[in-house]
JSON list of C-alpha atoms in Angstrom, two decimals:
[
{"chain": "A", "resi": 112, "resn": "UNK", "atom": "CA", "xyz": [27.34, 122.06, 61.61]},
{"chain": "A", "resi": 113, "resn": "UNK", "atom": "CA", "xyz": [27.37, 117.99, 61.13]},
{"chain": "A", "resi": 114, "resn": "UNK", "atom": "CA", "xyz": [26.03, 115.50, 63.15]},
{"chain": "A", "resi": 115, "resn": "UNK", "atom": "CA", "xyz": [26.63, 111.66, 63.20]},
{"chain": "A", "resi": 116, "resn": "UNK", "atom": "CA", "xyz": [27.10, 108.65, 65.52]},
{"chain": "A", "resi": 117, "resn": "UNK", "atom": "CA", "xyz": [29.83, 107.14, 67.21]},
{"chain": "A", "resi": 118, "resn": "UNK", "atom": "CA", "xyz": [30.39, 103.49, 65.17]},
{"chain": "A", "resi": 119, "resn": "UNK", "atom": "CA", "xyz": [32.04, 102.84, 68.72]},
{"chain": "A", "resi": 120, "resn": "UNK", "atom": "CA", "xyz": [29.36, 103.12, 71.05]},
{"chain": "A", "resi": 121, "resn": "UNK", "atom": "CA", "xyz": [26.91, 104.77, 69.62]},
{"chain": "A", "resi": 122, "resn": "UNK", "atom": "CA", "xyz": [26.82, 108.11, 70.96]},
{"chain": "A", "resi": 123, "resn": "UNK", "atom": "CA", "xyz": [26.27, 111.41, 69.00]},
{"chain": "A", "resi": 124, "resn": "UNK", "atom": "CA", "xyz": [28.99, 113.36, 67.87]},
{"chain": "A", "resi": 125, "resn": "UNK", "atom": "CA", "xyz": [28.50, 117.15, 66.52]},
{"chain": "A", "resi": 126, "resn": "UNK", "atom": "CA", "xyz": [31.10, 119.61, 65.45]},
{"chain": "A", "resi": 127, "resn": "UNK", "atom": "CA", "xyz": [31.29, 123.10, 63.96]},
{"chain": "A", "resi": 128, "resn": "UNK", "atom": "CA", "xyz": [33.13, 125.36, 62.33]},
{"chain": "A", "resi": 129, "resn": "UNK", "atom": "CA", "xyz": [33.96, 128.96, 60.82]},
{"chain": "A", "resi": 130, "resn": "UNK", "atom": "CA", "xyz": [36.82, 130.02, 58.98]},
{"chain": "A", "resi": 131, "resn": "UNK", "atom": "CA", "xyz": [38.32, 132.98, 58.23]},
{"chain": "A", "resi": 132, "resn": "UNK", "atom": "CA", "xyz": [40.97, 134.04, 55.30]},
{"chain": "A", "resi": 133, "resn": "UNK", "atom": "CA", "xyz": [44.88, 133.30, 57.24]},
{"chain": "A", "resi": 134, "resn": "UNK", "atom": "CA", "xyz": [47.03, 136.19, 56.43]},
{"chain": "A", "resi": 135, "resn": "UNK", "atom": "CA", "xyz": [49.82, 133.31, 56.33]},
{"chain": "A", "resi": 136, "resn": "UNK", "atom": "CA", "xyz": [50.41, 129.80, 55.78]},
{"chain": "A", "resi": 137, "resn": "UNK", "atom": "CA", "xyz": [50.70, 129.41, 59.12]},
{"chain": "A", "resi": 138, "resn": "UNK", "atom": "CA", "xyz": [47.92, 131.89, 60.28]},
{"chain": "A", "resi": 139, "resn": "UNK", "atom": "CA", "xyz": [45.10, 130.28, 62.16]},
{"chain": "A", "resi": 140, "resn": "UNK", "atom": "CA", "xyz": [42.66, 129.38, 59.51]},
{"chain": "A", "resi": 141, "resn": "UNK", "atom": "CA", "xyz": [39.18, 127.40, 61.47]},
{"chain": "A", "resi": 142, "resn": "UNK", "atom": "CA", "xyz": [37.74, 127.95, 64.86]},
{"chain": "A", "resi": 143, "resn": "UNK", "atom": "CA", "xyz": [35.85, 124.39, 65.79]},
{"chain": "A", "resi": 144, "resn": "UNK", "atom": "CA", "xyz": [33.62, 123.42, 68.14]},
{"chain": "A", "resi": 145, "resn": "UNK", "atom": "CA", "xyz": [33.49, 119.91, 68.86]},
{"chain": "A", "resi": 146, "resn": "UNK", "atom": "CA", "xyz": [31.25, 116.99, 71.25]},
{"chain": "A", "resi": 147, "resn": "UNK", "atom": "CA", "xyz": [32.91, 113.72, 71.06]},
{"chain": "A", "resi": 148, "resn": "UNK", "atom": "CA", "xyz": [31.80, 111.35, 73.91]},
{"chain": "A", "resi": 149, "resn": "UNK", "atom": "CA", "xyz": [29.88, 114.05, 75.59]},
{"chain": "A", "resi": 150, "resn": "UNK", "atom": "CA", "xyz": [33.34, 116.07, 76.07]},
{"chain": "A", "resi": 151, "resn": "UNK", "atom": "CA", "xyz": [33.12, 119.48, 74.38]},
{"chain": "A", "resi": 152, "resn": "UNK", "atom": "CA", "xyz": [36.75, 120.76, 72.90]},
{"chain": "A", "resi": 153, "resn": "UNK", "atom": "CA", "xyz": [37.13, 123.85, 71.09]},
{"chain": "A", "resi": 154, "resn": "UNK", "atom": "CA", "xyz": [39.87, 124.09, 68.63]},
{"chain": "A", "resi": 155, "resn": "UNK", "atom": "CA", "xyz": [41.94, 126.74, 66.40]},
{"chain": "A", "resi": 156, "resn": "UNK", "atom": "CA", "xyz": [43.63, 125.23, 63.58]},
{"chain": "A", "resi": 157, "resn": "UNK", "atom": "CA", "xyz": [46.28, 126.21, 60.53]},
{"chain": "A", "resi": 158, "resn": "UNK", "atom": "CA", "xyz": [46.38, 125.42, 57.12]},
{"chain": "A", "resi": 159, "resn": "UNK", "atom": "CA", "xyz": [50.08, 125.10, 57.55]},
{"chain": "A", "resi": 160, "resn": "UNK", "atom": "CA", "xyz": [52.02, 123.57, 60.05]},
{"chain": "A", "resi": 161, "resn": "UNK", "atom": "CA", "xyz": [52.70, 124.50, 64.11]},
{"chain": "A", "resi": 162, "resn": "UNK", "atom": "CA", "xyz": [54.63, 121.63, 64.72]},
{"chain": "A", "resi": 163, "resn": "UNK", "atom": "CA", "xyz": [58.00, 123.10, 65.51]},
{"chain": "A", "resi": 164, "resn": "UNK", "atom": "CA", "xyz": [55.85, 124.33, 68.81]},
{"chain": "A", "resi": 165, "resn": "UNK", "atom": "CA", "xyz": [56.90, 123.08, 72.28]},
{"chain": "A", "resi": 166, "resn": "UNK", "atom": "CA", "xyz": [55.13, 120.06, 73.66]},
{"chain": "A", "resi": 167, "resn": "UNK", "atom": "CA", "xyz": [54.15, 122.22, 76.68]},
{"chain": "A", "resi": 168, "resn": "UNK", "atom": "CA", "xyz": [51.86, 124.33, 74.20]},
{"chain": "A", "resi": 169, "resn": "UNK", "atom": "CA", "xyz": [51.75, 127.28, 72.28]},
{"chain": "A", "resi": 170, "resn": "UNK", "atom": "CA", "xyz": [50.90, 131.28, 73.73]},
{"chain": "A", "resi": 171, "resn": "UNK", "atom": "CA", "xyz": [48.08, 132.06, 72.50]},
{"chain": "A", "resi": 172, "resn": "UNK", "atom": "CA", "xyz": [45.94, 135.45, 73.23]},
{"chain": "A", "resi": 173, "resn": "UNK", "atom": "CA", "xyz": [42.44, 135.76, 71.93]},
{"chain": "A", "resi": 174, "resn": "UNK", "atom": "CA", "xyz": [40.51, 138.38, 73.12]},
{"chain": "A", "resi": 175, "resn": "UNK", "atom": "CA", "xyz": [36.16, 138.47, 72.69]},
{"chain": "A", "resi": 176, "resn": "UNK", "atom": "CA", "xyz": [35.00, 141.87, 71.39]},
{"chain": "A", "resi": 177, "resn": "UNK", "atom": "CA", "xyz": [36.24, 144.78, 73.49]},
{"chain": "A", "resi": 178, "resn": "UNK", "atom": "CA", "xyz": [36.82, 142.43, 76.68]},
{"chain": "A", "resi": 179, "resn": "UNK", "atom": "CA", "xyz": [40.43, 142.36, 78.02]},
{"chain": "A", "resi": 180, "resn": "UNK", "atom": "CA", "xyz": [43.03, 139.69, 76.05]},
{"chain": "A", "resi": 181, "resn": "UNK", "atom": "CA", "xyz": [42.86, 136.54, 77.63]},
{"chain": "A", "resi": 182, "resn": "UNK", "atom": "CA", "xyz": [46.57, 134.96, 77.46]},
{"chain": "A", "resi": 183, "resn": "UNK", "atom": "CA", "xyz": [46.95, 131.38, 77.64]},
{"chain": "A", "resi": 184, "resn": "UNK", "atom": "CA", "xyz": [48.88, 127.94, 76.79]},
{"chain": "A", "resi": 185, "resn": "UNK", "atom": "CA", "xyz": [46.94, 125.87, 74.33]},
{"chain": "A", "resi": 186, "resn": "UNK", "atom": "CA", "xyz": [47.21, 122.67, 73.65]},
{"chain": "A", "resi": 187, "resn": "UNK", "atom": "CA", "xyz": [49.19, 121.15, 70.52]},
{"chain": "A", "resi": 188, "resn": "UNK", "atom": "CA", "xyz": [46.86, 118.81, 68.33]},
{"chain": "A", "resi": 189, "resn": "UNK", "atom": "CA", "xyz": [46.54, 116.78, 65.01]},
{"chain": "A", "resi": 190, "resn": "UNK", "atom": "CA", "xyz": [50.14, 116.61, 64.15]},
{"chain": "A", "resi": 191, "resn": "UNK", "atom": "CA", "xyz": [50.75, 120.01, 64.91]},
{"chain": "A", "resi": 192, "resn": "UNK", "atom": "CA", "xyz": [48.11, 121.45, 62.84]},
{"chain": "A", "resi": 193, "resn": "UNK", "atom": "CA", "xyz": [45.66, 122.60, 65.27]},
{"chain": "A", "resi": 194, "resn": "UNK", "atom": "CA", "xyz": [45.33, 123.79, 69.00]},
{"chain": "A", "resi": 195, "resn": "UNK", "atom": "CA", "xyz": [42.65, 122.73, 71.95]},
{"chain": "A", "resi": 196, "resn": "UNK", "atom": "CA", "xyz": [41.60, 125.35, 74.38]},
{"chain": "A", "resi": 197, "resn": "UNK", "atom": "CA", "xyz": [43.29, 123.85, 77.66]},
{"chain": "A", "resi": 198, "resn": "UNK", "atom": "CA", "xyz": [40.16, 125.01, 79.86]},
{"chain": "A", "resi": 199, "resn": "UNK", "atom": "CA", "xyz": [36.39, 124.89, 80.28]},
{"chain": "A", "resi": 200, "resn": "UNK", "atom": "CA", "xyz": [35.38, 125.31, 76.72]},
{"chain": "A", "resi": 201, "resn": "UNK", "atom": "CA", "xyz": [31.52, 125.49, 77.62]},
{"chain": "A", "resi": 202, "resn": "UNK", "atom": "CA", "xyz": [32.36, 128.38, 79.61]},
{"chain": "A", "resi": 203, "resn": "UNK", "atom": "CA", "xyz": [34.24, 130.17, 76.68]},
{"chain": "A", "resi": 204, "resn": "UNK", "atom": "CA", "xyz": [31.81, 129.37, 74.08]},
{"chain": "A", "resi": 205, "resn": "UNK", "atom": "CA", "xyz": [28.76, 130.25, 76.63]},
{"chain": "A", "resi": 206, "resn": "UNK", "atom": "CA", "xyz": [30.61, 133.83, 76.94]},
{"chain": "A", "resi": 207, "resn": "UNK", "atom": "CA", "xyz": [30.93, 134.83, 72.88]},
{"chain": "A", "resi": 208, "resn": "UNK", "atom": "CA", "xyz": [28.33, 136.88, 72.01]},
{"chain": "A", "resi": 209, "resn": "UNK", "atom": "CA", "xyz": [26.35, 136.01, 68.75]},
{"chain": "A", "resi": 210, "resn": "UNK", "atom": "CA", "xyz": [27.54, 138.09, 66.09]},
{"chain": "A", "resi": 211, "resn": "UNK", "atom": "CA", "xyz": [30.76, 138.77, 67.70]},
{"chain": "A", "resi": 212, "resn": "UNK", "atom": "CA", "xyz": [34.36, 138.96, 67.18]},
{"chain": "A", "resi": 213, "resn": "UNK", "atom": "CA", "xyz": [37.45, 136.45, 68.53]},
{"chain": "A", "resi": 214, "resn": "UNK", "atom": "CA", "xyz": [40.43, 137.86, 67.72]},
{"chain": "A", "resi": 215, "resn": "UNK", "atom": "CA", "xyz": [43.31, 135.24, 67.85]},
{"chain": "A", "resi": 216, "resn": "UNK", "atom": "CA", "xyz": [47.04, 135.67, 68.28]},
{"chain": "A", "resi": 217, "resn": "UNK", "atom": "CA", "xyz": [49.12, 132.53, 67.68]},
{"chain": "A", "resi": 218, "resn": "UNK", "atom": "CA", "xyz": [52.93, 132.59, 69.23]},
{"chain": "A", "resi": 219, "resn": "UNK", "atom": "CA", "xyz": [53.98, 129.65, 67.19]},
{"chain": "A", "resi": 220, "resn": "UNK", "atom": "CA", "xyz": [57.78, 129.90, 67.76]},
{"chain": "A", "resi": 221, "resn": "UNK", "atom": "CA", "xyz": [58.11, 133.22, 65.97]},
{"chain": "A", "resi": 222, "resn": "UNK", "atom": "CA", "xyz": [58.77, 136.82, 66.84]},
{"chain": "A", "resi": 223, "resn": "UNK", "atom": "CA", "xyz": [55.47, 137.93, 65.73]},
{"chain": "A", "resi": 224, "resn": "UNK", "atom": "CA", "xyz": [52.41, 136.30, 66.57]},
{"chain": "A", "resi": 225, "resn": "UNK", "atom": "CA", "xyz": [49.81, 134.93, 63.25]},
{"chain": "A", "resi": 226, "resn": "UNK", "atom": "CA", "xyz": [46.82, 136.62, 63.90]},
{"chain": "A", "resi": 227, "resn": "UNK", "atom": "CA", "xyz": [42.96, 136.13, 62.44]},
{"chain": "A", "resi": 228, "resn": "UNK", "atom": "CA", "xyz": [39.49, 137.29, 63.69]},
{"chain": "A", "resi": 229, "resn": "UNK", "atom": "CA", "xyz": [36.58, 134.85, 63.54]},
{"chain": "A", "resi": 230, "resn": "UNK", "atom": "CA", "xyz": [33.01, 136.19, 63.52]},
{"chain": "A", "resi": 231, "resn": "UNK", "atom": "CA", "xyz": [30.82, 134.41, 65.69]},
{"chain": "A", "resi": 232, "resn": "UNK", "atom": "CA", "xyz": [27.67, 135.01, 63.13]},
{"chain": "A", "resi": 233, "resn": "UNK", "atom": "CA", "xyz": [25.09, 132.00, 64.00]},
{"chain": "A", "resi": 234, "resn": "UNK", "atom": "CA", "xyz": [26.65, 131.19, 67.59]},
{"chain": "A", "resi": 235, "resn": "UNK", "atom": "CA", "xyz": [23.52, 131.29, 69.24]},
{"chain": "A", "resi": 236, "resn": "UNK", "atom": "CA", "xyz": [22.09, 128.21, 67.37]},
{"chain": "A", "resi": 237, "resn": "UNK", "atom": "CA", "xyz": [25.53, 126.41, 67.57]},
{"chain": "A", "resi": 238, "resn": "UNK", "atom": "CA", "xyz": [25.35, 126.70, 71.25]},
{"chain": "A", "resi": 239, "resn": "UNK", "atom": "CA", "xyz": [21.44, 125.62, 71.60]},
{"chain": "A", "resi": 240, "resn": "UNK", "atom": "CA", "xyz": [22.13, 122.85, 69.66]},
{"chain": "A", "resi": 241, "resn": "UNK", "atom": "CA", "xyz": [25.86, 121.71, 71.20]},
{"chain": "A", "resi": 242, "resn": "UNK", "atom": "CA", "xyz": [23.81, 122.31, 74.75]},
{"chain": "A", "resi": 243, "resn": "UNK", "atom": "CA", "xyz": [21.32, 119.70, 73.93]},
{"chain": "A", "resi": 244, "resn": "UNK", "atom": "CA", "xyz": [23.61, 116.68, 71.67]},
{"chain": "A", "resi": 245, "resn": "UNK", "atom": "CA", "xyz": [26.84, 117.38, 74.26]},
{"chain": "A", "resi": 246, "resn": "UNK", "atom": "CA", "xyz": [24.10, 117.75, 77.78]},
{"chain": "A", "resi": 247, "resn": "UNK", "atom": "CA", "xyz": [26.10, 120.65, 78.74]},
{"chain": "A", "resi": 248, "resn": "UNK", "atom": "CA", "xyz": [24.88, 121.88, 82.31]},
{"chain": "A", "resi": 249, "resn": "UNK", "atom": "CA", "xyz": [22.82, 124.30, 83.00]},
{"chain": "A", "resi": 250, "resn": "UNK", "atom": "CA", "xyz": [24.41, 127.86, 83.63]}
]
């Protein structure tokens, strides 16, 4: 976890991050949490390239645990590199269980999806922390 200051207008900024070994070049590689502005984004990126995606977004199906896949649209980021969560990403992070598993499934334009599991080891002091810097609501 890092923590700095916005040279803009001075407001904290926080992010975090756990990685996991891709199975390809283009296999998602980071899961990141961050709080820019007090706007909390969570992100899945590559070490390789999804830029051939469409503009509209990229499938992707993660799925927390044993709970049902959740199948979605994610935003394209950074060049093509990473992808932002297109919903309430408070409420997702609030709902992984410390010590957990997010298994991802990335439909970059190819018949099979790149797949990686992140373990969510430490995700209770991420969140207590994110809570207070980012002033997430109260749940």
């Amino acid at each position: 976890m890092s923590e700095t200051t916005s040279p803009v207008d001075y407001k904290p900024q926080i992010a975090a991050q756990t990685t996991a070994r891709a199975t390809s070049k283009d296999g998602p590689s980071s899961l990141a949490i961050h709080c820019r502005a007090n706007r909390t984004e969570l992100m899945l990126s590559t070490t390789g390239s999804w830029s051939k995606t469409p503009a509209t977004g990229v499938k992707v199906v993660y799925q927390i645990d044993d709970q049902p896949p959740v199948d979605q649209r994610w935003r394209v980021a950074e060049g093509g590199r990473s992808l932002a969560f297109p919903g309430d990403a408070v409420r997702l992070i609030r709902s992984m269980p410390d010590g957990g598993r997010l298994l991802v499934k990335v439909y970059a334009g190819t018949a099979s999806p790149y797949e990686n599991t992140f373990e969510l080891a430490g995700l209770d002091a991420v969140r207590r922390r994110f809570a207070q810097v980012c002033t997430w609501p109260p749940h």
